[in-house]
mmCIF file of C-alpha atoms and ligand atoms in Angstrom:
data_model
loop_
_atom_site.group_PDB
_atom_site.id
_atom_site.type_symbol
_atom_site.label_atom_id
_atom_site.label_comp_id
_atom_site.label_asym_id
_atom_site.label_seq_id
_atom_site.Cartn_x
_atom_site.Cartn_y
_atom_site.Cartn_z
ATOM 1 C CA MET Z 176 104.546 48.678 29.436
ATOM 2 C CA ARG Z 177 106.526 51.290 27.515
ATOM 3 C CA LEU Z 178 107.154 54.565 29.360
ATOM 4 C CA PRO Z 179 106.819 57.867 27.463
ATOM 5 C CA PRO Z 180 110.270 59.290 26.502
ATOM 6 C CA ARG Z 181 109.788 62.340 28.822
ATOM 7 C CA VAL Z 182 109.131 60.182 31.891
ATOM 8 C CA LEU Z 183 112.017 57.922 30.916
ATOM 9 C CA SER Z 184 114.507 60.790 30.755
ATOM 10 C CA ILE Z 185 113.284 62.216 34.117
ATOM 11 C CA LEU Z 186 113.802 58.751 35.673
ATOM 12 C CA GLN Z 187 117.262 58.485 34.081
ATOM 13 C CA PHE Z 188 118.340 61.883 35.465
ATOM 14 C CA ALA Z 189 116.946 61.015 38.898
ATOM 15 C CA ALA Z 190 118.888 57.712 38.902
ATOM 16 C CA ILE Z 191 122.106 59.499 37.867
ATOM 17 C CA GLY Z 192 121.624 62.091 40.655
ATOM 18 C CA ILE Z 193 120.953 59.433 43.317
ATOM 19 C CA ALA Z 194 123.984 57.354 42.221
ATOM 20 C CA MET Z 195 126.262 60.413 42.355
ATOM 21 C CA ALA Z 196 124.988 61.402 45.809
ATOM 22 C CA ALA Z 197 125.516 57.819 47.084
ATOM 23 C CA ILE Z 198 129.098 57.700 45.720
ATOM 24 C CA PHE Z 199 129.847 61.115 47.237
ATOM 25 C CA VAL Z 200 128.587 60.033 50.674
ATOM 26 C CA ALA Z 201 130.535 56.728 50.493
ATOM 27 C CA ASP Z 202 133.724 58.437 49.274
ATOM 28 C CA THR Z 203 133.581 61.125 51.956
ATOM 29 C CA GLY Z 204 132.533 58.811 54.801
ATOM 30 C CA THR Z 205 135.169 56.103 54.213
ATOM 31 C CA SER Z 206 138.911 56.501 54.839
ATOM 32 C CA TYR Z 207 141.431 57.747 52.236
ATOM 33 C CA GLU Z 208 142.383 54.149 51.374
ATOM 34 C CA VAL Z 209 138.964 53.407 49.819
ATOM 35 C CA ALA Z 210 138.734 54.777 46.260
ATOM 36 C CA ALA Z 211 134.909 54.918 46.025
ATOM 37 C CA ALA Z 212 135.171 57.760 43.496
ATOM 38 C CA VAL Z 213 136.134 55.350 40.692
ATOM 39 C CA PHE Z 214 132.441 54.400 40.618
ATOM 40 C CA TYR Z 215 131.745 57.806 39.022
ATOM 41 C CA ALA Z 216 133.087 56.140 35.850
ATOM 42 C CA ILE Z 217 130.073 53.785 35.932
ATOM 43 C CA VAL Z 218 127.732 56.788 36.260
ATOM 44 C CA ILE Z 219 129.309 58.279 33.141
ATOM 45 C CA LEU Z 220 128.844 54.998 31.252
ATOM 46 C CA ILE Z 221 125.151 54.850 32.223
ATOM 47 C CA ALA Z 222 124.568 58.537 31.422
ATOM 48 C CA ALA Z 223 126.107 58.100 27.955
ATOM 49 C CA ARG Z 224 122.731 57.020 26.514
ATOM 50 C CA ALA Z 225 120.871 60.040 27.885
ATOM 51 C CA LEU Z 226 123.392 62.857 27.414
ATOM 52 C CA GLY Z 227 125.033 64.522 24.454
ATOM 53 C CA ARG Z 228 128.646 65.617 24.173
ATOM 54 C CA SER Z 229 128.321 68.844 26.228
ATOM 55 C CA GLY Z 230 126.112 67.122 28.841
ATOM 56 C CA LEU Z 231 128.774 64.428 29.294
ATOM 57 C CA ALA Z 232 131.525 67.033 29.597
ATOM 58 C CA ALA Z 233 129.513 68.828 32.316
ATOM 59 C CA LEU Z 234 128.843 65.539 34.128
ATOM 60 C CA THR Z 235 132.554 64.646 33.990
ATOM 61 C CA ALA Z 236 133.456 68.033 35.468
ATOM 62 C CA ALA Z 237 130.862 67.530 38.229
ATOM 63 C CA CYS Z 238 132.274 64.050 39.045
ATOM 64 C CA ILE Z 239 135.845 65.400 39.256
ATOM 65 C CA GLY Z 240 134.615 68.279 41.443
ATOM 66 C CA LEU Z 241 132.840 65.881 43.821
ATOM 67 C CA THR Z 242 135.939 63.617 43.962
ATOM 68 C CA VAL Z 243 138.160 66.546 44.968
ATOM 69 C CA LEU Z 244 135.534 67.773 47.483
ATOM 70 C CA SER Z 245 135.322 64.283 49.063
ATOM 71 C CA PHE Z 246 139.129 64.188 49.349
ATOM 72 C CA TRP Z 247 138.984 67.564 51.082
ATOM 73 C CA LEU Z 248 136.247 66.507 53.491
ATOM 74 C CA THR Z 249 137.433 62.950 54.300
ATOM 75 C CA PRO Z 250 138.335 63.038 58.005
ATOM 76 C CA HIS Z 251 140.640 59.996 58.413
ATOM 77 C CA GLY Z 252 143.118 57.607 56.751
ATOM 78 C CA ASP Z 253 146.540 57.795 55.124
ATOM 79 C CA PHE Z 254 146.716 61.171 53.361
ATOM 80 C CA HIS Z 255 149.235 59.964 50.724
ATOM 81 C CA ALA Z 256 147.124 56.919 49.848
ATOM 82 C CA GLY Z 257 144.157 59.305 49.541
ATOM 83 C CA LEU Z 258 146.100 61.552 47.165
ATOM 84 C CA ILE Z 259 147.019 58.584 44.936
ATOM 85 C CA ASN Z 260 143.466 57.167 45.025
ATOM 86 C CA THR Z 261 141.989 60.555 44.115
ATOM 87 C CA GLY Z 262 144.424 60.774 41.186
ATOM 88 C CA ILE Z 263 143.484 57.243 40.017
ATOM 89 C CA SER Z 264 139.756 58.024 40.317
ATOM 90 C CA ILE Z 265 140.053 61.249 38.327
ATOM 91 C CA ALA Z 266 142.101 59.430 35.640
ATOM 92 C CA ALA Z 267 139.414 56.685 35.438
ATOM 93 C CA ILE Z 268 136.633 59.289 35.163
ATOM 94 C CA VAL Z 269 138.419 61.275 32.436
ATOM 95 C CA MET Z 270 139.359 58.150 30.442
ATOM 96 C CA THR Z 271 135.813 56.774 30.597
ATOM 97 C CA ALA Z 272 134.346 60.122 29.487
ATOM 98 C CA TYR Z 273 136.863 60.352 26.642
ATOM 99 C CA LEU Z 274 136.035 56.821 25.415
ATOM 100 C CA VAL Z 275 132.268 57.411 25.679
ATOM 101 C CA ILE Z 276 132.449 60.718 23.761
ATOM 102 C CA THR Z 277 134.623 59.110 21.062
ATOM 103 C CA MET Z 278 132.189 56.199 20.742
ATOM 104 C CA GLN Z 279 129.241 58.594 20.527
ATOM 105 C CA ALA Z 280 130.938 60.515 17.706
ATOM 106 C CA ALA Z 281 131.573 57.244 15.831
ATOM 107 C CA ARG Z 282 127.942 56.175 16.316
ATOM 108 C CA THR Z 283 126.645 59.543 15.040
ATOM 109 C CA ALA Z 284 128.874 59.241 11.971
ATOM 110 C CA ALA Z 285 127.532 55.727 11.324
ATOM 111 C CA HIS Z 286 123.921 56.966 11.677
ATOM 112 C CA LEU Z 287 124.550 59.816 9.248
ATOM 113 C CA ALA Z 288 126.036 57.377 6.748
ATOM 114 C CA GLN Z 289 122.962 55.127 7.089
ATOM 115 C CA ALA Z 290 120.572 58.038 6.546
ATOM 116 C CA GLN Z 291 122.610 59.112 3.533
ATOM 117 C CA LEU Z 292 122.423 55.573 2.129
ATOM 118 C CA MET Z 293 118.645 55.511 2.568
ATOM 119 C CA ARG Z 294 118.279 58.828 0.757
ATOM 120 C CA MET Z 295 120.607 57.689 -2.006
ATOM 121 C CA ALA Z 296 118.465 54.614 -2.608
ATOM 122 C CA ARG Z 297 115.504 56.940 -3.058
ATOM 123 C CA VAL Z 298 117.295 59.535 -5.154
ATOM 124 C CA LYS Z 299 118.753 56.810 -7.403
ATOM 125 C CA SER Z 300 115.316 55.703 -8.527
ATOM 126 C CA LEU Z 301 114.195 59.313 -9.051
ATOM 127 C CA GLU Z 302 117.361 60.201 -10.904
ATOM 128 C CA GLY Z 303 116.746 57.723 -13.707
ATOM 129 C CA LEU Z 304 113.157 58.842 -14.171
ATOM 130 C CA THR Z 305 113.768 62.594 -14.097
ATOM 131 C CA THR Z 306 116.787 62.412 -16.409
ATOM 132 C CA SER Z 307 114.879 60.487 -19.050
ATOM 133 C CA ILE Z 308 111.843 62.766 -18.806
ATOM 134 C CA ALA Z 309 114.009 65.896 -19.035
ATOM 135 C CA HIS Z 310 116.003 64.507 -21.956
ATOM 136 C CA GLU Z 311 113.011 63.369 -24.003
ATOM 137 C CA VAL Z 312 110.684 66.295 -23.350
ATOM 138 C CA ASN Z 313 113.271 69.052 -23.857
ATOM 139 C CA GLN Z 314 113.322 68.729 -27.654
ATOM 140 C CA PRO Z 315 109.590 69.266 -28.320
ATOM 141 C CA LEU Z 316 109.577 72.059 -25.723
ATOM 142 C CA ALA Z 317 112.407 73.824 -27.577
ATOM 143 C CA ALA Z 318 110.473 73.388 -30.845
ATOM 144 C CA ILE Z 319 107.369 74.909 -29.240
ATOM 145 C CA VAL Z 320 109.314 77.976 -28.113
ATOM 146 C CA THR Z 321 110.941 78.477 -31.559
ATOM 147 C CA SER Z 322 107.629 78.147 -33.419
ATOM 148 C CA GLY Z 323 105.910 80.411 -30.866
ATOM 149 C CA HIS Z 324 108.448 83.179 -31.550
ATOM 150 C CA ALA Z 325 108.092 82.636 -35.313
ATOM 151 C CA SER Z 326 104.304 82.932 -35.206
ATOM 152 C CA GLN Z 327 104.623 86.151 -33.157
ATOM 153 C CA ARG Z 328 106.873 87.566 -35.871
ATOM 154 C CA TRP Z 329 104.506 86.520 -38.731
ATOM 155 C CA LEU Z 330 101.557 88.121 -36.900
ATOM 156 C CA ALA Z 331 103.507 91.329 -36.169
ATOM 157 C CA GLN Z 332 104.186 91.925 -39.897
ATOM 158 C CA GLU Z 333 102.159 94.556 -41.721
ATOM 159 C CA PRO Z 334 99.976 93.000 -43.130
ATOM 160 C CA PRO Z 335 100.199 89.888 -40.876
ATOM 161 C CA ASN Z 336 101.249 86.699 -42.684
ATOM 162 C CA LEU Z 337 98.405 84.495 -41.490
ATOM 163 C CA ASP Z 338 99.444 81.460 -43.573
ATOM 164 C CA LYS Z 339 102.923 81.316 -42.045
ATOM 165 C CA ALA Z 340 101.532 81.975 -38.562
ATOM 166 C CA ARG Z 341 99.078 79.092 -39.045
ATOM 167 C CA GLN Z 342 101.942 76.767 -40.091
ATOM 168 C CA ALA Z 343 103.943 77.769 -36.995
ATOM 169 C CA LEU Z 344 100.905 77.096 -34.792
ATOM 170 C CA ALA Z 345 100.495 73.654 -36.430
ATOM 171 C CA ARG Z 346 104.153 72.911 -35.570
ATOM 172 C CA ILE Z 347 103.454 73.954 -31.969
ATOM 173 C CA LEU Z 348 100.520 71.537 -31.773
ATOM 174 C CA ASP Z 349 102.648 68.738 -33.290
ATOM 175 C CA ALA Z 350 105.431 69.298 -30.763
ATOM 176 C CA ALA Z 351 102.962 69.406 -27.853
ATOM 177 C CA ASP Z 352 101.487 66.083 -29.054
ATOM 178 C CA ARG Z 353 104.993 64.628 -29.226
ATOM 179 C CA ALA Z 354 105.757 65.781 -25.664
ATOM 180 C CA SER Z 355 102.603 64.260 -24.318
ATOM 181 C CA SER Z 356 103.198 60.933 -26.085
ATOM 182 C CA ILE Z 357 106.737 60.886 -24.673
ATOM 183 C CA ILE Z 358 105.321 61.293 -21.174
ATOM 184 C CA VAL Z 359 102.903 58.412 -21.799
ATOM 185 C CA ARG Z 360 105.857 56.315 -23.016
ATOM 186 C CA VAL Z 361 108.018 57.158 -20.007
ATOM 187 C CA ARG Z 362 105.127 56.237 -17.713
ATOM 188 C CA SER Z 363 104.658 52.900 -19.406
ATOM 189 C CA LEU Z 364 108.417 52.352 -19.236
ATOM 190 C CA THR Z 365 108.411 52.704 -15.450
ATOM 191 C CA ARG Z 366 105.315 50.552 -15.194
ATOM 192 C CA GLY Z 367 106.898 47.838 -17.262
ATOM 193 C CA ALA Z 368 110.352 48.066 -15.683
ATOM 194 C CA PRO Z 369 111.335 44.412 -15.622
ATOM 195 C CA ALA Z 370 110.986 43.126 -12.087
ATOM 196 C CA HIS Z 371 113.416 40.360 -11.119
ATOM 197 C CA LYS Z 372 110.920 38.280 -9.221
ATOM 198 C CA SER Z 373 111.896 35.647 -6.706
ATOM 199 C CA ALA Z 374 110.450 34.121 -3.553
ATOM 200 C CA PHE Z 375 111.623 35.822 -0.364
ATOM 201 C CA ASP Z 376 110.818 36.272 3.302
ATOM 202 C CA LEU Z 377 108.983 39.597 3.433
ATOM 203 C CA ASN Z 378 109.384 40.071 7.193
ATOM 204 C CA GLN Z 379 113.140 39.742 6.795
ATOM 205 C CA ALA Z 380 113.082 42.322 3.982
ATOM 206 C CA ILE Z 381 111.026 44.690 6.187
ATOM 207 C CA LEU Z 382 113.452 44.258 9.102
ATOM 208 C CA GLU Z 383 116.382 45.135 6.833
ATOM 209 C CA VAL Z 384 114.684 48.381 5.774
ATOM 210 C CA ILE Z 385 113.904 49.183 9.425
ATOM 211 C CA ALA Z 386 117.569 48.634 10.331
ATOM 212 C CA LEU Z 387 118.525 51.110 7.607
ATOM 213 C CA ALA Z 388 115.972 53.673 8.814
ATOM 214 C CA GLN Z 389 116.514 53.075 12.551
ATOM 215 C CA ALA Z 390 118.873 56.028 13.010
ATOM 216 C CA GLU Z 391 116.390 58.375 11.311
ATOM 217 C CA ILE Z 392 113.572 56.936 13.464
ATOM 218 C CA ASP Z 393 115.592 57.453 16.675
ATOM 219 C CA ARG Z 394 116.799 60.912 15.677
ATOM 220 C CA ASN Z 395 113.185 62.013 15.295
ATOM 221 C CA GLY Z 396 112.155 60.537 18.656
ATOM 222 C CA ILE Z 397 109.662 58.207 16.950
ATOM 223 C CA VAL Z 398 108.227 55.165 18.731
ATOM 224 C CA LEU Z 399 108.346 52.221 16.335
ATOM 225 C CA GLN Z 400 105.759 49.445 16.645
ATOM 226 C CA THR Z 401 106.031 46.377 14.434
ATOM 227 C CA ASP Z 402 103.366 43.760 13.971
ATOM 228 C CA LEU Z 403 104.816 41.200 11.581
ATOM 229 C CA SER Z 404 102.726 38.090 11.017
ATOM 230 C CA LEU Z 405 104.539 34.855 11.814
ATOM 231 C CA HIS Z 406 102.382 32.948 9.341
ATOM 232 C CA LEU Z 407 103.329 34.739 6.187
ATOM 233 C CA PRO Z 408 103.796 32.946 2.874
ATOM 234 C CA HIS Z 409 106.941 33.917 1.007
ATOM 235 C CA ALA Z 410 106.390 36.946 -1.208
ATOM 236 C CA HIS Z 411 106.967 36.540 -4.942
ATOM 237 C CA ALA Z 412 108.305 39.830 -6.285
ATOM 238 C CA ASP Z 413 111.445 41.881 -6.867
ATOM 239 C CA ARG Z 414 112.925 42.033 -3.358
ATOM 240 C CA VAL Z 415 115.015 45.168 -3.936
ATOM 241 C CA GLN Z 416 112.128 47.070 -5.530
ATOM 242 C CA ILE Z 417 109.753 46.118 -2.714
ATOM 243 C CA GLN Z 418 112.338 47.283 -0.173
ATOM 244 C CA GLN Z 419 112.594 50.588 -2.060
ATOM 245 C CA VAL Z 420 108.832 51.036 -1.739
ATOM 246 C CA ILE Z 421 108.864 50.255 2.000
ATOM 247 C CA GLY Z 422 111.809 52.634 2.520
ATOM 248 C CA ASN Z 423 109.943 55.341 0.628
ATOM 249 C CA LEU Z 424 106.806 54.928 2.725
ATOM 250 C CA VAL Z 425 108.832 54.937 5.953
ATOM 251 C CA LEU Z 426 110.639 58.154 4.962
ATOM 252 C CA ASN Z 427 107.320 59.797 4.023
ATOM 253 C CA ALA Z 428 105.860 58.721 7.378
ATOM 254 C CA ILE Z 429 108.864 60.175 9.253
ATOM 255 C CA GLU Z 430 108.517 63.437 7.315
ATOM 256 C CA ALA Z 431 104.757 63.557 7.942
ATOM 257 C CA MET Z 432 105.382 63.400 11.710
ATOM 258 C CA SER Z 433 108.144 66.019 11.828
ATOM 259 C CA ALA Z 434 105.720 68.816 12.783
ATOM 260 C CA MET Z 435 104.024 66.772 15.527
ATOM 261 C CA PRO Z 436 105.036 67.015 19.207
ATOM 262 C CA ALA Z 437 107.896 64.586 19.938
ATOM 263 C CA HIS Z 438 105.945 62.385 22.386
ATOM 264 C CA SER Z 439 103.131 61.654 19.907
ATOM 265 C CA ARG Z 440 105.165 60.275 17.003
ATOM 266 C CA VAL Z 441 104.281 56.652 16.379
ATOM 267 C CA LEU Z 442 105.287 54.596 13.344
ATOM 268 C CA GLN Z 443 103.549 51.239 12.881
ATOM 269 C CA ILE Z 444 104.776 48.702 10.358
ATOM 270 C CA SER Z 445 102.814 45.511 9.882
ATOM 271 C CA SER Z 446 102.608 42.531 7.577
ATOM 272 C CA ALA Z 447 99.699 40.144 7.092
ATOM 273 C CA ALA Z 448 98.575 37.408 4.731
ATOM 274 C CA SER Z 449 95.264 37.319 2.895
ATOM 275 C CA ASP Z 450 94.004 35.381 -0.136
ATOM 276 C CA GLY Z 451 97.345 34.461 -1.640
ATOM 277 C CA THR Z 452 98.784 37.940 -1.185
ATOM 278 C CA VAL Z 453 100.846 39.540 1.529
ATOM 279 C CA THR Z 454 100.008 43.009 2.740
ATOM 280 C CA ILE Z 455 102.414 45.550 4.176
ATOM 281 C CA ALA Z 456 101.053 48.598 5.986
ATOM 282 C CA VAL Z 457 103.024 51.642 7.115
ATOM 283 C CA ALA Z 458 100.985 53.827 9.468
ATOM 284 C CA ASP Z 459 102.004 57.072 11.119
ATOM 285 C CA SER Z 460 100.530 59.538 13.589
ATOM 286 C CA GLY Z 461 101.530 62.503 11.417
ATOM 287 C CA GLU Z 462 99.548 65.328 9.897
ATOM 288 C CA GLY Z 463 97.622 62.956 7.620
ATOM 289 C CA PHE Z 464 95.734 64.138 4.533
ATOM 290 C CA PRO Z 465 92.101 64.994 3.747
ATOM 291 C CA PRO Z 466 90.176 61.826 2.647
ATOM 292 C CA GLU Z 467 89.389 63.300 -0.775
ATOM 293 C CA MET Z 468 93.146 63.604 -1.443
ATOM 294 C CA HIS Z 469 93.887 59.883 -1.221
ATOM 295 C CA GLU Z 470 94.184 59.474 -5.017
ATOM 296 C CA ARG Z 471 96.093 62.720 -5.613
ATOM 297 C CA LEU Z 472 98.889 61.409 -3.393
ATOM 298 C CA PHE Z 473 99.906 59.036 -6.197
ATOM 299 C CA GLU Z 474 99.923 61.686 -8.938
ATOM 300 C CA ALA Z 475 103.380 62.409 -10.314
ATOM 301 C CA PHE Z 476 104.770 65.789 -9.230
ATOM 302 C CA TRP Z 477 101.999 66.359 -6.663
ATOM 303 C CA THR Z 478 103.612 67.465 -3.441
ATOM 304 C CA THR Z 479 102.725 69.536 -0.371
ATOM 305 C CA LYS Z 480 106.324 69.778 0.809
ATOM 306 C CA PRO Z 481 108.325 72.943 0.162
ATOM 307 C CA HIS Z 482 111.259 70.909 -1.174
ATOM 308 C CA GLY Z 483 109.331 67.828 -2.299
ATOM 309 C CA ILE Z 484 109.447 66.448 -5.841
ATOM 310 C CA GLY Z 485 106.193 64.543 -5.646
ATOM 311 C CA VAL Z 486 107.284 61.416 -7.481
ATOM 312 C CA GLY Z 487 108.007 59.060 -4.554
ATOM 313 C CA LEU Z 488 104.498 57.691 -4.325
ATOM 314 C CA SER Z 489 103.907 57.592 -8.089
ATOM 315 C CA ILE Z 490 107.097 55.531 -8.494
ATOM 316 C CA SER Z 491 106.044 53.362 -5.562
ATOM 317 C CA ARG Z 492 102.720 52.696 -7.266
ATOM 318 C CA ALA Z 493 104.450 51.897 -10.585
ATOM 319 C CA ILE Z 494 106.751 49.436 -8.784
ATOM 320 C CA VAL Z 495 103.974 47.769 -6.783
ATOM 321 C CA GLU Z 496 101.804 47.346 -9.903
ATOM 322 C CA ALA Z 497 104.764 46.019 -11.947
ATOM 323 C CA ASN Z 498 105.126 43.384 -9.223
ATOM 324 C CA GLY Z 499 101.468 42.395 -9.427
ATOM 325 C CA GLY Z 500 100.230 44.245 -6.318
ATOM 326 C CA GLN Z 501 98.168 47.293 -5.427
ATOM 327 C CA ILE Z 502 98.783 50.280 -3.209
ATOM 328 C CA GLU Z 503 96.326 52.526 -1.403
ATOM 329 C CA ALA Z 504 96.317 55.342 1.125
ATOM 330 C CA TYR Z 505 93.745 56.048 3.782
ATOM 331 C CA PRO Z 506 93.481 58.134 6.950
ATOM 332 C CA ARG Z 507 94.589 56.422 10.175
ATOM 333 C CA GLU Z 508 92.088 56.196 12.996
ATOM 334 C CA GLY Z 509 93.121 58.728 15.620
ATOM 335 C CA GLY Z 510 95.033 60.867 13.111
ATOM 336 C CA GLY Z 511 97.776 60.301 10.572
ATOM 337 C CA ALA Z 512 98.002 58.190 7.452
ATOM 338 C CA VAL Z 513 98.168 54.542 6.445
ATOM 339 C CA LEU Z 514 99.857 53.487 3.220
ATOM 340 C CA ARG Z 515 99.183 49.861 2.426
ATOM 341 C CA PHE Z 516 100.252 47.680 -0.468
ATOM 342 C CA THR Z 517 100.006 44.072 -1.514
ATOM 343 C CA VAL Z 518 102.536 41.698 -3.055
ATOM 344 C CA PRO Z 519 101.694 38.300 -4.535
ATOM 345 C CA GLY Z 520 102.542 35.461 -2.174
ATOM 346 C CA LEU Z 521 103.593 31.874 -2.755
ATOM 347 C CA LEU Z 522 100.999 29.353 -1.681
ATOM 348 C CA GLN Z 523 103.139 27.352 0.703
ATOM 349 C CA GLU Z 524 103.985 28.758 4.138
ATOM 350 C CA ALA Z 525 107.434 30.203 4.800
ATOM 351 C CA PRO Z 526 109.600 27.908 6.925
ATOM 352 C CA GLN Z 527 109.594 29.101 10.538
HETATM 353 P P1 ADP B 827 107.215 64.034 -1.919
HETATM 354 O O1 ADP B 827 107.577 63.252 -0.686
HETATM 355 O O2 ADP B 827 108.400 64.486 -2.701
HETATM 356 O O3 ADP B 827 106.235 65.163 -1.668
HETATM 357 P P2 ADP B 827 105.574 61.736 -2.611
HETATM 358 O O4 ADP B 827 105.061 61.296 -3.943
HETATM 359 O O5 ADP B 827 106.336 60.742 -1.834
HETATM 360 O O6 ADP B 827 106.472 63.000 -2.908
HETATM 361 O O7 ADP B 827 104.365 62.263 -1.752
HETATM 362 C C1 ADP B 827 103.399 63.140 -2.345
HETATM 363 C C2 ADP B 827 102.597 63.853 -1.265
HETATM 364 O O8 ADP B 827 101.762 62.895 -0.585
HETATM 365 C C3 ADP B 827 103.417 64.495 -0.157
HETATM 366 O O9 ADP B 827 103.862 65.784 -0.516
HETATM 367 C C4 ADP B 827 102.421 64.545 0.990
HETATM 368 O O10 ADP B 827 101.564 65.651 0.866
HETATM 369 C C5 ADP B 827 101.559 63.295 0.751
HETATM 370 N N1 ADP B 827 101.978 62.201 1.639
HETATM 371 C C6 ADP B 827 102.790 61.169 1.355
HETATM 372 N N2 ADP B 827 102.954 60.350 2.416
HETATM 373 C C7 ADP B 827 102.211 60.894 3.424
HETATM 374 C C8 ADP B 827 101.952 60.539 4.797
HETATM 375 N N3 ADP B 827 102.515 59.457 5.343
HETATM 376 N N4 ADP B 827 101.116 61.343 5.510
HETATM 377 C C9 ADP B 827 100.566 62.446 4.953
HETATM 378 N N5 ADP B 827 100.765 62.829 3.678
HETATM 379 C C10 ADP B 827 101.571 62.079 2.912
#
């Protein structure tokens, strides 16, 4: 059974409190020669998972305070030995806290780097698409603006030069046609982007993406549930592209849950085999979307996020289709969304 994060942290704090009280009683009750206070270092090690930097600093101060208080209250033993033992205990507590805080800082830096990497993988695929669209479409747009100004001038003349204005309008229509055919071409380019297909273990590919997203998942307090079929045929597709799609869906799911209360964020990632294909589903307990919106999600530049671009899912669909699969979105039972896509599978079973 998995305990809710709130209950877990209450239990952790209770355990830390009980351990500190037990060490204090032992340290005060035994003679000066027994350095029970060094066990505070273990408390700090255990608390490292539950506390941040300032929490650890406060805990360290509390442990030092209790050590000094115990020394003060201890009724018997060699006073000099007690002084030395108290010094050793405080040194052990401070050193442990210093090491734990340094390790935490290193771990945070590693997590940030991972999140950055994940975003870069996403931005990289967007970058190529947006640059080519901007480059290609800019020229006809500039022509439209120039001809628009020209036709305004021809119409403003007294009498208006209707012939010239008509020619300028014809140029505008030409340029608009050109822009729209460029967009069609760019779309077909992304659809037909050559996929380097090979046979690969899809579960392994999913686990690699999860490892990359783990820091982001933890940072958002999300409970991750995986249900990866053990009897999956190898997938036959472009491994890197498929991982990009999974990463994209996972990031969308994390973003969709950001407004939900922390204890209700659940991300489910599953794989299954059916009729020669393998299916990957990414489900979340986020805000979801109205059922009639399920097709709009895949439209390029359709976004409900204030800083969204709205091309993640349209690129994901282009990639999945280029690899011979299909992608769909539907509401999750109990709230949230499910994004599911298929990838062609090899007929023989993957070696276990
Ligand atoms: P962006 O993330 O930049 O908005 P996407 O193409 O990835 O672009 O997504 C388009 C829109 O689809 C999002 O703005 C959001 O409204 C919706 N969407 C995508 N994934 C989810 C999800 N897991 N739950 C709810 N809505 C989603």
